[in-house]
Short mmCIF file of C-alpha atoms and ligand atoms in Angstrom, two decimals:
data_model
loop_
_atom_site.label_atom_id
_atom_site.label_comp_id
_atom_site.label_asym_id
_atom_site.label_seq_id
_atom_site.Cartn_x
_atom_site.Cartn_y
_atom_site.Cartn_z
CA MET A 1 15.68 40.21 -20.08
CA ALA A 2 14.44 40.13 -16.50
CA ARG A 3 17.06 39.00 -13.99
CA GLU A 4 16.23 35.94 -11.90
CA LYS A 5 15.81 37.07 -8.29
CA THR A 6 17.69 35.37 -5.48
CA GLN A 7 15.46 33.33 -3.23
CA TYR A 8 16.03 31.71 0.16
CA LEU A 9 15.41 27.99 0.61
CA CYS A 10 14.85 26.27 3.97
CA LYS A 11 17.26 23.32 4.13
CA GLU A 12 14.91 21.44 6.41
CA CYS A 13 11.56 21.63 4.67
CA GLY A 14 12.15 23.13 1.24
CA HIS A 15 10.08 26.27 1.96
CA THR A 16 11.17 29.34 -0.02
CA GLU A 17 11.10 33.02 0.94
CA PRO A 18 12.08 36.15 -0.99
CA LYS A 19 14.06 37.41 2.05
CA TRP A 20 16.44 35.69 4.48
CA LEU A 21 14.72 34.82 7.76
CA GLY A 22 16.21 33.51 11.00
CA ARG A 23 13.35 31.12 11.59
CA CYS A 24 11.43 29.18 8.96
CA PRO A 25 7.70 30.06 9.15
CA SER A 26 6.84 26.64 7.73
CA CYS A 27 8.80 24.20 9.93
CA ASP A 28 10.08 26.54 12.73
CA SER A 29 13.75 25.56 12.16
CA TRP A 30 16.36 28.19 13.07
CA ASN A 31 19.16 29.31 10.70
CA SER A 32 17.96 26.95 8.02
CA PHE A 33 17.73 29.36 5.06
CA THR A 34 20.32 29.29 2.27
CA GLU A 35 20.49 31.41 -0.83
CA PHE A 36 19.55 29.84 -4.16
CA LYS A 37 18.79 31.00 -7.67
CA PRO A 38 15.75 29.42 -9.22
CA ALA A 39 16.28 27.87 -12.66
CA LYS A 40 15.34 30.15 -15.56
CA GLY A 41 12.35 28.54 -17.22
CA LYS A 42 12.33 24.84 -17.99
CA ALA A 43 15.73 23.20 -18.29
CA SER A 44 16.78 19.68 -19.19
CA ALA A 45 17.63 17.63 -16.08
CA LEU A 46 20.30 15.76 -18.01
CA SER A 47 22.08 18.47 -19.98
CA GLY A 48 20.90 21.63 -18.19
CA ALA A 49 19.99 23.10 -21.59
CA PRO A 50 16.75 25.10 -21.70
CA ILE A 51 13.73 23.29 -23.09
CA SER A 52 12.54 25.75 -25.67
CA GLU A 53 8.84 24.96 -26.19
CA PRO A 54 6.83 27.72 -24.53
CA PRO A 55 3.51 26.71 -22.97
CA ARG A 56 0.43 27.50 -25.05
CA VAL A 57 -3.31 27.59 -24.53
CA GLN A 58 -5.14 24.81 -26.39
CA THR A 59 -8.28 22.73 -26.29
CA LEU A 60 -8.08 19.19 -24.96
CA SER A 61 -8.68 17.78 -28.47
CA GLN A 62 -5.53 19.58 -29.66
CA VAL A 63 -3.39 18.06 -26.93
CA LYS A 64 -0.88 15.57 -28.34
CA GLU A 65 -1.14 12.34 -26.42
CA PRO A 66 2.15 10.60 -25.67
CA GLU A 67 2.60 7.11 -27.06
CA THR A 68 2.42 4.83 -24.07
CA VAL A 69 2.84 1.11 -23.76
CA ARG A 70 2.55 -1.27 -20.87
CA ILE A 71 5.74 -3.11 -20.02
CA ASP A 72 5.52 -6.64 -18.66
CA SER A 73 7.37 -6.58 -15.33
CA GLY A 74 7.78 -10.35 -15.41
CA PHE A 75 5.75 -10.52 -12.18
CA PRO A 76 2.02 -11.05 -12.92
CA GLU A 77 1.26 -9.83 -9.36
CA LEU A 78 3.11 -6.57 -9.95
CA ASN A 79 1.49 -6.15 -13.38
CA ARG A 80 -1.97 -6.51 -11.84
CA LEU A 81 -1.13 -4.08 -9.06
CA LEU A 82 0.09 -1.44 -11.52
CA GLY A 83 -2.80 -2.01 -13.95
CA SER A 84 -1.74 -4.61 -16.59
CA GLY A 85 1.96 -3.81 -16.47
CA ILE A 86 4.31 -0.89 -15.91
CA MET A 87 3.28 2.25 -17.81
CA SER A 88 6.18 3.38 -19.99
CA GLY A 89 7.79 6.58 -18.77
CA SER A 90 6.14 6.36 -15.35
CA SER A 91 7.64 6.80 -11.90
CA VAL A 92 6.85 4.36 -9.10
CA LEU A 93 7.62 4.76 -5.40
CA ILE A 94 8.00 1.51 -3.44
CA GLY A 95 7.87 1.98 0.33
CA GLY A 96 8.12 -0.40 3.24
CA GLU A 97 9.96 -1.18 6.45
CA PRO A 98 13.65 -2.06 6.27
CA GLY A 99 14.12 -5.78 5.57
CA ILE A 100 10.68 -6.32 4.04
CA GLY A 101 12.08 -7.07 0.58
CA LYS A 102 12.16 -3.87 -1.49
CA SER A 103 15.72 -4.34 -2.77
CA THR A 104 15.06 -8.02 -3.42
CA LEU A 105 11.94 -7.34 -5.47
CA LEU A 106 13.64 -4.67 -7.55
CA LEU A 107 16.77 -6.72 -8.23
CA GLN A 108 14.51 -9.56 -9.38
CA LEU A 109 12.64 -7.02 -11.52
CA THR A 110 15.88 -6.08 -13.33
CA ASP A 111 16.11 -9.68 -14.45
CA ARG A 112 12.49 -10.33 -15.34
CA VAL A 113 11.31 -7.04 -16.86
CA LYS A 114 10.58 -7.28 -20.56
CA THR A 115 12.25 -4.15 -21.89
CA GLU A 116 14.51 -3.86 -24.88
CA GLY A 117 16.79 -1.28 -23.30
CA SER A 118 19.25 -1.51 -20.46
CA VAL A 119 18.48 -1.48 -16.75
CA LEU A 120 20.37 0.63 -14.21
CA TYR A 121 20.28 -0.17 -10.50
CA VAL A 122 21.60 2.73 -8.43
CA SER A 123 22.34 1.91 -4.80
CA GLY A 124 23.29 4.44 -2.18
CA GLU A 125 23.02 1.85 0.57
CA GLU A 126 24.91 -1.26 -0.44
CA SER A 127 28.22 -1.98 -2.14
CA ALA A 128 28.35 -3.48 -5.63
CA GLU A 129 29.73 -6.70 -4.04
CA GLN A 130 26.70 -6.99 -1.74
CA ILE A 131 24.34 -6.49 -4.67
CA LYS A 132 26.21 -9.13 -6.68
CA GLN A 133 25.91 -11.58 -3.76
CA ARG A 134 22.17 -10.97 -3.59
CA GLY A 135 21.97 -11.37 -7.37
CA ARG A 136 23.67 -14.78 -7.09
CA ARG A 137 21.21 -15.82 -4.38
CA LEU A 138 18.32 -14.72 -6.58
CA LYS A 139 19.85 -16.61 -9.50
CA ILE A 140 19.44 -13.63 -11.82
CA ASP A 141 21.42 -13.03 -15.00
CA LEU A 142 24.36 -11.03 -13.62
CA ASP A 143 24.97 -9.50 -17.05
CA ARG A 144 21.55 -7.84 -17.22
CA PRO A 145 21.48 -5.00 -14.65
CA MET A 146 24.14 -2.30 -14.70
CA VAL A 147 24.98 -1.22 -11.16
CA LEU A 148 26.09 2.17 -9.90
CA THR A 149 26.85 2.63 -6.22
CA THR A 150 26.50 6.28 -5.31
CA ALA A 151 23.97 8.49 -3.62
CA ARG A 152 25.08 11.74 -5.26
CA LEU A 153 22.67 13.16 -7.80
CA GLU A 154 25.61 14.85 -9.53
CA GLU A 155 27.01 11.36 -10.28
CA ILE A 156 23.70 9.70 -11.13
CA LEU A 157 22.50 12.19 -13.77
CA PRO A 158 25.62 11.91 -16.01
CA ALA A 159 25.37 8.09 -15.82
CA LEU A 160 21.75 8.29 -16.97
CA ASN A 161 22.78 10.60 -19.79
CA GLU A 162 25.55 8.26 -20.90
CA HIS A 163 23.81 4.88 -20.66
CA LYS A 164 20.21 5.95 -21.36
CA PRO A 165 18.62 3.04 -19.48
CA SER A 166 14.98 2.19 -20.06
CA LEU A 167 14.51 1.19 -16.41
CA ILE A 168 16.12 3.07 -13.53
CA ILE A 169 16.05 1.91 -9.91
CA ILE A 170 17.09 4.20 -7.07
CA ASP A 171 17.68 2.38 -3.77
CA SER A 172 16.91 4.37 -1.67
CA ILE A 173 15.64 7.94 -1.88
CA GLN A 174 16.59 8.59 1.77
CA THR A 175 20.29 8.25 0.90
CA LEU A 176 20.16 10.69 -2.04
CA MET A 177 22.22 13.89 -1.88
CA THR A 178 22.63 16.93 -4.05
CA ASP A 179 24.84 19.96 -3.55
CA GLY A 180 21.95 22.37 -3.90
CA ALA A 181 19.99 21.35 -0.80
CA GLY A 182 22.08 21.33 2.35
CA GLU A 183 24.52 18.85 3.87
CA VAL A 184 22.32 16.18 5.41
CA PRO A 185 20.85 13.37 3.27
CA GLY A 186 17.25 12.44 3.99
CA THR A 187 16.01 15.96 4.81
CA VAL A 188 12.80 16.88 3.08
CA SER A 189 14.49 19.46 0.87
CA GLN A 190 17.17 16.93 -0.25
CA LEU A 191 14.50 14.37 -0.92
CA LYS A 192 12.24 16.68 -2.88
CA LEU A 193 14.97 18.20 -4.99
CA CYS A 194 16.69 14.89 -5.82
CA CYS A 195 13.45 13.10 -6.65
CA TYR A 196 12.21 16.00 -8.72
CA GLU A 197 15.43 16.01 -10.79
CA LEU A 198 15.41 12.22 -11.22
CA ILE A 199 11.77 12.13 -12.30
CA LYS A 200 12.45 14.90 -14.78
CA ALA A 201 15.52 13.07 -16.14
CA ALA A 202 13.63 9.76 -16.45
CA LYS A 203 10.78 11.48 -18.30
CA GLU A 204 13.28 13.02 -20.75
CA LEU A 205 14.71 9.57 -21.42
CA GLY A 206 11.27 7.99 -21.59
CA ALA A 207 12.50 5.59 -18.91
CA VAL A 208 10.60 3.93 -16.08
CA LEU A 209 11.81 5.04 -12.66
CA PHE A 210 11.46 3.00 -9.46
CA LEU A 211 12.26 4.82 -6.23
CA VAL A 212 12.73 2.85 -3.01
CA ALA A 213 11.63 4.51 0.23
CA HIS A 214 12.07 3.30 3.79
CA VAL A 215 9.15 3.59 6.12
CA THR A 216 9.59 3.02 9.84
CA LYS A 217 7.10 1.64 12.34
CA GLU A 218 7.09 4.90 14.29
CA GLY A 219 5.21 6.47 11.41
CA ALA A 220 8.24 8.29 9.98
CA ILE A 221 6.62 8.17 6.56
CA ALA A 222 7.31 11.90 6.41
CA GLY A 223 10.07 11.13 3.92
CA PRO A 224 8.17 9.22 1.24
CA LYS A 225 4.97 11.17 1.99
CA ALA A 226 6.75 14.36 0.93
CA ILE A 227 7.29 13.07 -2.59
CA GLU A 228 4.14 11.01 -3.15
CA HIS A 229 2.65 13.84 -5.17
CA LEU A 230 5.65 13.87 -7.55
CA VAL A 231 5.37 10.24 -8.67
CA ASP A 232 2.70 8.47 -10.72
CA THR A 233 2.29 5.42 -8.53
CA VAL A 234 2.89 4.67 -4.85
CA LEU A 235 3.17 1.07 -3.66
CA TYR A 236 3.65 0.13 -0.02
CA PHE A 237 4.72 -3.18 1.43
CA GLU A 238 2.50 -3.85 4.40
CA GLU A 239 4.27 -5.11 7.48
CA SER A 240 3.95 -8.81 7.95
CA GLY A 241 4.99 -11.15 10.73
CA SER A 242 5.45 -14.16 8.47
CA ASP A 243 7.05 -14.93 5.12
CA LEU A 244 4.02 -13.39 3.40
CA ARG A 245 4.64 -10.01 1.76
CA MET A 246 1.67 -7.84 0.80
CA LEU A 247 2.12 -4.99 -1.63
CA ARG A 248 -0.67 -2.45 -1.96
CA ALA A 249 -1.16 0.48 -4.33
CA GLN A 250 -1.85 3.68 -2.43
CA LYS A 251 -1.89 5.94 -5.46
CA ASN A 252 -2.06 4.88 -9.08
CA ARG A 253 -2.34 7.34 -11.94
CA PHE A 254 -2.65 4.48 -14.43
CA GLY A 255 -4.76 1.90 -12.62
CA ALA A 256 -6.87 1.02 -9.60
CA THR A 257 -5.79 1.29 -5.98
CA ASP A 258 -7.77 -1.58 -4.54
CA GLU A 259 -5.45 -4.35 -5.75
CA LEU A 260 -3.28 -6.37 -3.40
CA GLY A 261 -0.08 -8.03 -4.57
CA LEU A 262 0.80 -11.20 -2.68
CA PHE A 263 4.32 -12.58 -2.47
CA ARG A 264 6.20 -14.99 -0.28
CA MET A 265 9.84 -14.45 0.73
CA GLY A 266 11.72 -17.66 0.11
CA GLY A 267 15.31 -18.83 -0.11
CA ASN A 268 15.65 -17.40 -3.62
CA GLY A 269 13.80 -14.13 -3.27
CA LEU A 270 10.16 -13.26 -3.65
CA GLU A 271 7.75 -15.70 -5.23
CA GLU A 272 4.22 -14.84 -6.15
CA VAL A 273 1.36 -16.42 -4.23
CA ARG A 274 -1.00 -17.85 -6.81
CA ASP A 275 -3.41 -19.92 -4.72
CA THR A 276 -5.06 -17.53 -2.28
CA SER A 277 -8.07 -19.71 -1.43
CA GLY A 278 -7.11 -20.64 2.13
CA LEU A 279 -4.39 -18.05 2.69
CA PHE A 280 -6.22 -15.90 5.26
CA LEU A 281 -8.18 -18.69 6.92
CA VAL A 282 -7.22 -20.71 9.98
CA HIS A 283 -7.31 -24.46 9.39
CA ARG A 284 -8.74 -26.41 12.31
CA GLU A 285 -9.97 -29.86 13.10
CA GLY A 286 -13.62 -29.54 14.08
CA ALA A 287 -15.79 -26.48 14.71
CA PRO A 288 -14.23 -23.02 15.10
CA PRO A 289 -14.07 -21.46 18.58
CA ALA A 290 -16.20 -18.52 19.73
CA GLY A 291 -14.95 -15.11 18.62
CA THR A 292 -14.28 -15.92 14.97
CA ALA A 293 -16.15 -15.01 11.78
CA THR A 294 -15.21 -15.14 8.11
CA ALA A 295 -15.43 -12.19 5.73
CA THR A 296 -15.38 -12.11 1.93
CA LEU A 297 -13.24 -9.17 0.87
CA TYR A 298 -13.19 -7.71 -2.60
CA GLU A 299 -9.56 -6.78 -3.31
CA GLY A 300 -9.50 -5.46 -6.85
CA SER A 301 -9.89 -8.38 -9.20
CA ARG A 302 -9.67 -10.98 -6.46
CA ILE A 303 -11.96 -12.17 -3.67
CA LEU A 304 -10.25 -13.10 -0.42
CA LEU A 305 -11.86 -15.10 2.37
CA VAL A 306 -10.49 -13.84 5.65
CA GLU A 307 -10.99 -14.85 9.28
CA ILE A 308 -11.61 -12.04 11.75
CA GLN A 309 -10.92 -12.87 15.40
CA ALA A 310 -12.30 -11.04 18.43
CA LEU A 311 -11.61 -11.42 22.15
CA THR A 312 -13.36 -9.54 24.91
CA VAL A 313 -12.22 -9.54 28.54
CA PRO A 314 -13.38 -7.46 31.53
CA ALA A 315 -11.63 -4.07 31.36
CA LYS A 316 -8.39 -3.88 33.34
CA GLY A 317 -8.76 -0.20 34.08
CA SER A 318 -11.69 2.10 34.64
CA LEU A 319 -11.72 2.78 30.90
CA SER A 320 -12.20 -0.06 28.44
CA ARG A 321 -9.72 -0.20 25.55
CA ILE A 322 -9.61 -1.53 22.01
CA TYR A 323 -6.48 -3.24 20.70
CA SER A 324 -6.75 -3.58 16.94
CA ASP A 325 -4.00 -2.84 14.44
CA ARG A 326 -5.38 -4.60 11.36
CA LEU A 327 -8.82 -3.04 11.48
CA ASP A 328 -9.30 0.62 12.27
CA GLN A 329 -9.93 1.09 16.03
CA ASN A 330 -12.64 3.68 15.41
CA ARG A 331 -14.49 1.20 13.28
CA VAL A 332 -14.26 -1.52 15.95
CA SER A 333 -15.48 1.01 18.50
CA ARG A 334 -18.43 1.97 16.23
CA ILE A 335 -19.46 -1.67 15.66
CA ALA A 336 -19.22 -2.40 19.42
CA ALA A 337 -21.40 0.66 20.12
CA ILE A 338 -23.99 -0.52 17.57
CA LEU A 339 -24.07 -3.96 19.20
CA GLU A 340 -24.42 -2.39 22.64
CA LYS A 341 -27.28 -0.12 21.58
CA HIS A 342 -29.17 -2.48 19.27
CA GLY A 343 -27.86 -5.98 19.99
CA GLY A 344 -28.34 -6.08 23.75
CA LEU A 345 -24.67 -6.75 24.64
CA LYS A 346 -22.50 -4.66 26.92
CA PHE A 347 -19.00 -3.85 25.62
CA SER A 348 -18.25 -0.62 27.46
CA ASP A 349 -16.87 -2.46 30.51
CA HIS A 350 -14.75 -4.82 28.38
CA ASP A 351 -11.39 -4.58 26.63
CA ILE A 352 -11.62 -5.66 23.00
CA TYR A 353 -8.85 -7.35 21.01
CA ILE A 354 -9.24 -7.75 17.25
CA ASN A 355 -6.98 -9.73 14.96
CA VAL A 356 -7.08 -10.72 11.30
CA ALA A 357 -5.61 -14.05 10.17
CA ARG A 358 -2.09 -13.64 8.66
CA GLY A 359 -2.11 -9.95 9.53
CA LEU A 360 -4.07 -8.70 6.54
CA ARG A 361 -5.15 -5.07 6.91
CA ILE A 362 -8.89 -4.63 6.32
CA THR A 363 -10.46 -1.38 5.21
CA GLU A 364 -13.48 -2.66 3.32
CA THR A 365 -16.96 -1.86 4.63
CA GLY A 366 -18.20 -5.37 3.71
CA ALA A 367 -16.32 -6.57 6.78
CA ASP A 368 -18.71 -4.70 9.15
CA LEU A 369 -21.06 -7.65 9.49
CA PRO A 370 -18.42 -10.38 10.06
CA LEU A 371 -16.69 -8.07 12.55
CA ALA A 372 -19.98 -7.59 14.40
CA LEU A 373 -20.55 -11.36 14.40
CA ALA A 374 -17.03 -12.02 15.73
CA LEU A 375 -17.63 -9.49 18.54
CA PHE A 376 -21.06 -10.93 19.31
CA SER A 377 -19.59 -14.43 19.34
CA ALA A 378 -16.69 -13.41 21.60
CA ARG A 379 -18.98 -11.70 24.10
CA THR A 380 -21.61 -14.46 24.24
CA GLY A 381 -19.33 -17.50 23.96
CA LEU A 382 -21.49 -18.81 21.13
CA ALA A 383 -19.65 -19.96 17.99
CA LEU A 384 -20.66 -19.86 14.35
CA PRO A 385 -20.64 -23.02 12.21
CA GLY A 386 -17.35 -23.48 10.33
CA ASP A 387 -18.97 -23.31 6.89
CA LEU A 388 -20.60 -19.91 7.47
CA LEU A 389 -19.43 -16.52 6.31
CA ALA A 390 -20.95 -13.06 6.27
CA LEU A 391 -21.12 -9.98 4.11
CA GLY A 392 -22.69 -6.60 4.86
CA GLU A 393 -22.25 -3.04 6.04
CA LEU A 394 -23.84 -1.74 9.27
CA THR A 395 -25.66 1.53 9.77
CA LEU A 396 -25.58 3.26 13.15
CA ALA A 397 -29.19 2.12 13.60
CA GLY A 398 -27.97 -1.48 13.47
CA GLU A 399 -29.41 -2.21 10.00
CA ILE A 400 -27.45 -4.48 7.68
CA GLN A 401 -26.82 -2.99 4.24
CA PRO A 402 -25.72 -4.60 0.96
CA VAL A 403 -22.20 -4.15 -0.44
CA SER A 404 -20.81 -4.32 -3.97
CA HIS A 405 -19.88 -7.43 -6.02
CA ARG A 406 -22.28 -9.64 -4.07
CA GLU A 407 -22.62 -12.40 -6.69
CA LYS A 408 -18.85 -12.69 -7.24
CA ARG A 409 -18.28 -12.96 -3.50
CA ILE A 410 -20.97 -15.58 -3.00
CA LYS A 411 -19.54 -17.62 -5.88
CA ALA A 412 -15.98 -17.42 -4.48
CA ALA A 413 -17.28 -18.58 -1.08
CA ALA A 414 -19.21 -21.48 -2.68
CA ASP A 415 -16.12 -22.48 -4.72
CA THR A 416 -14.05 -22.64 -1.51
CA GLY A 417 -16.56 -25.03 0.06
CA TYR A 418 -18.58 -22.69 2.28
CA GLY A 419 -22.26 -23.65 2.59
CA THR A 420 -23.90 -20.68 4.35
CA MET A 421 -23.69 -16.95 3.73
CA VAL A 422 -25.22 -14.33 6.04
CA LEU A 423 -26.45 -11.39 3.99
CA PRO A 424 -28.69 -8.32 4.29
CA ARG A 425 -32.32 -8.74 3.34
CA ARG A 426 -33.23 -7.73 -0.23
CA LYS A 427 -36.57 -7.33 -1.96
CA ASP A 428 -35.70 -9.57 -4.91
CA ASP A 429 -34.39 -12.43 -2.79
CA ASP A 430 -32.32 -14.62 -5.06
CA LYS A 431 -31.37 -18.18 -4.36
CA GLY A 432 -27.57 -18.08 -4.70
CA PRO A 433 -25.46 -20.83 -6.24
CA GLU A 434 -26.15 -24.53 -5.83
CA GLY A 435 -25.23 -25.82 -2.38
CA MET A 436 -25.04 -22.32 -0.82
CA LYS A 437 -27.66 -21.42 1.78
CA LEU A 438 -28.32 -17.70 2.09
CA LEU A 439 -29.39 -16.44 5.54
CA ARG A 440 -30.84 -12.94 5.36
CA LEU A 441 -30.86 -10.56 8.30
CA GLU A 442 -32.39 -7.12 8.59
CA SER A 443 -30.55 -5.85 11.64
CA VAL A 444 -28.12 -6.82 14.41
CA ARG A 445 -31.27 -7.48 16.48
CA ASP A 446 -31.71 -10.66 14.37
CA PHE A 447 -28.30 -12.12 15.33
CA GLY A 448 -30.10 -14.49 17.75
CA THR A 449 -31.73 -16.30 14.80
CA LEU A 450 -28.38 -17.55 13.43
CA PRO A 451 -27.40 -21.22 13.97
CA TRP A 452 -25.08 -20.52 16.95
CA ILE A 453 -23.21 -23.37 18.60
CA LYS A 454 -22.82 -23.30 22.38
CA VAL A 455 -19.14 -23.87 23.16
CA GLN A 456 -18.43 -22.09 26.45
CA GLN A 457 -19.92 -19.96 29.20
CA ASP A 458 -18.68 -16.36 29.35
P1 TYD B 501 15.71 -6.68 1.42
O1 TYD B 501 15.23 -6.83 0.03
O2 TYD B 501 17.14 -6.35 1.61
O3 TYD B 501 14.81 -5.64 2.23
P2 TYD B 501 14.69 -4.05 2.09
O4 TYD B 501 15.39 -3.64 0.85
O5 TYD B 501 13.21 -3.80 2.06
O6 TYD B 501 15.32 -3.47 3.31
O7 TYD B 501 15.32 -8.03 2.16
C1 TYD B 501 16.05 -8.42 3.21
C2 TYD B 501 15.45 -9.59 3.92
O8 TYD B 501 14.97 -10.62 3.06
C3 TYD B 501 16.52 -10.19 4.76
O9 TYD B 501 15.97 -10.39 6.04
C4 TYD B 501 16.89 -11.45 4.08
C5 TYD B 501 15.64 -11.84 3.38
N1 TYD B 501 15.87 -12.58 2.12
C6 TYD B 501 15.34 -13.83 1.98
O10 TYD B 501 14.70 -14.37 2.89
N2 TYD B 501 15.52 -14.51 0.79
C7 TYD B 501 16.21 -13.96 -0.23
O11 TYD B 501 16.36 -14.61 -1.29
C8 TYD B 501 16.76 -12.65 -0.07
C9 TYD B 501 17.54 -12.02 -1.17
C10 TYD B 501 16.55 -12.00 1.12
MG1 MG B 502 17.14 -2.48 0.72
#
């Protein structure tokens, strides 16, 4: 039998080399290589015994499909986000800033999830007493989750083997440690090796695995990013200034990625937000001020009406700047350039500030037109009527283009009480629902024809 060759593993980045090197060619760390022997073939994560089935060539019709079921998480919002429930045997990474509510959500999940088997909550961050206190606050059944407080893989794997839970929660992956990958927890090689072993163990048990990952504002998503490819689903909590918590799927092997889960952090944990009709709108007495426009966003199975706000002021420096963290700055810059070239407004000597009500992050192209209208309104001091919203994508030539799910969006707007929708021109001009006036524009050059209200001089 061929002997397994010794390899050298970089403790910092997980890169392997056949020979020892002083400096890692992948991450440039010095003295980071340690000797390791790769496992011989496939071995069980739980028992270490070899898995005997050799790989074979077959046609797709011969492939045995695993029996999968969807598990009700007990949170309809989470079910929708994952694609009608948690896929059995899947691994889910939940990322977000510290304090956003990851541990809270997962402790609530241990109580609500509809599985027959047991649930194991492994914490490398908090003591069992702290978890119990949180459990009391959340009013969960304290007899349901089993708790293990350790960060050592060598202690977690035997516990999985002994208790064979059907749901495993690891809080958090940054605290995990294994003997095989250096001394410091949180390094990429620790993270990769621990997560790989845990995913393998969960798959052997047929258990669902939830991995918590911390993400910091400074963009230190290097940790979770390094293991995104190992898991089936990646969910991120978007930062939020209020009690609102938005959970978005960034990768989903078993469902869509355009869904948004909405929760509110209350005194007893996270509650789901069911009524989203006015959630991202600003409620005012009277007409809205200049610089605001409303978009209809298609977020998976739900339509959200969202106010976009723009402010333009003469540039403070010789270069004008764009301040926008909810809408991509390049996109704001592109829309401003289109308005400057085709709409007759000068933006290049102005600083632009863009905000979205309640801090929702917008990526959808259907928001091009409302963004352009908000910018136009901010720069001219003319306001749009309060019952008007807009939907359309812009080309660089200033033309307004249609976007998907038009009828659904118009209906959602009409149901919320809006009376006017600005849309791109179409050949087969339809009427729209009762009580909804459709205003059709060909290009940003036609903005002047909208029913603007004069509120201030710029
Ligand atoms: P936590 O779930 O610990 O965040 P993470 O695991 O993402 O770091 O949430 C901590 C915050 O949530 C903390 O500021 C307290 C607050 N909180 C509530 O407002 N209500 C609650 O019922 C709980 C349990 C926490
Ligand atoms: Mg936590």
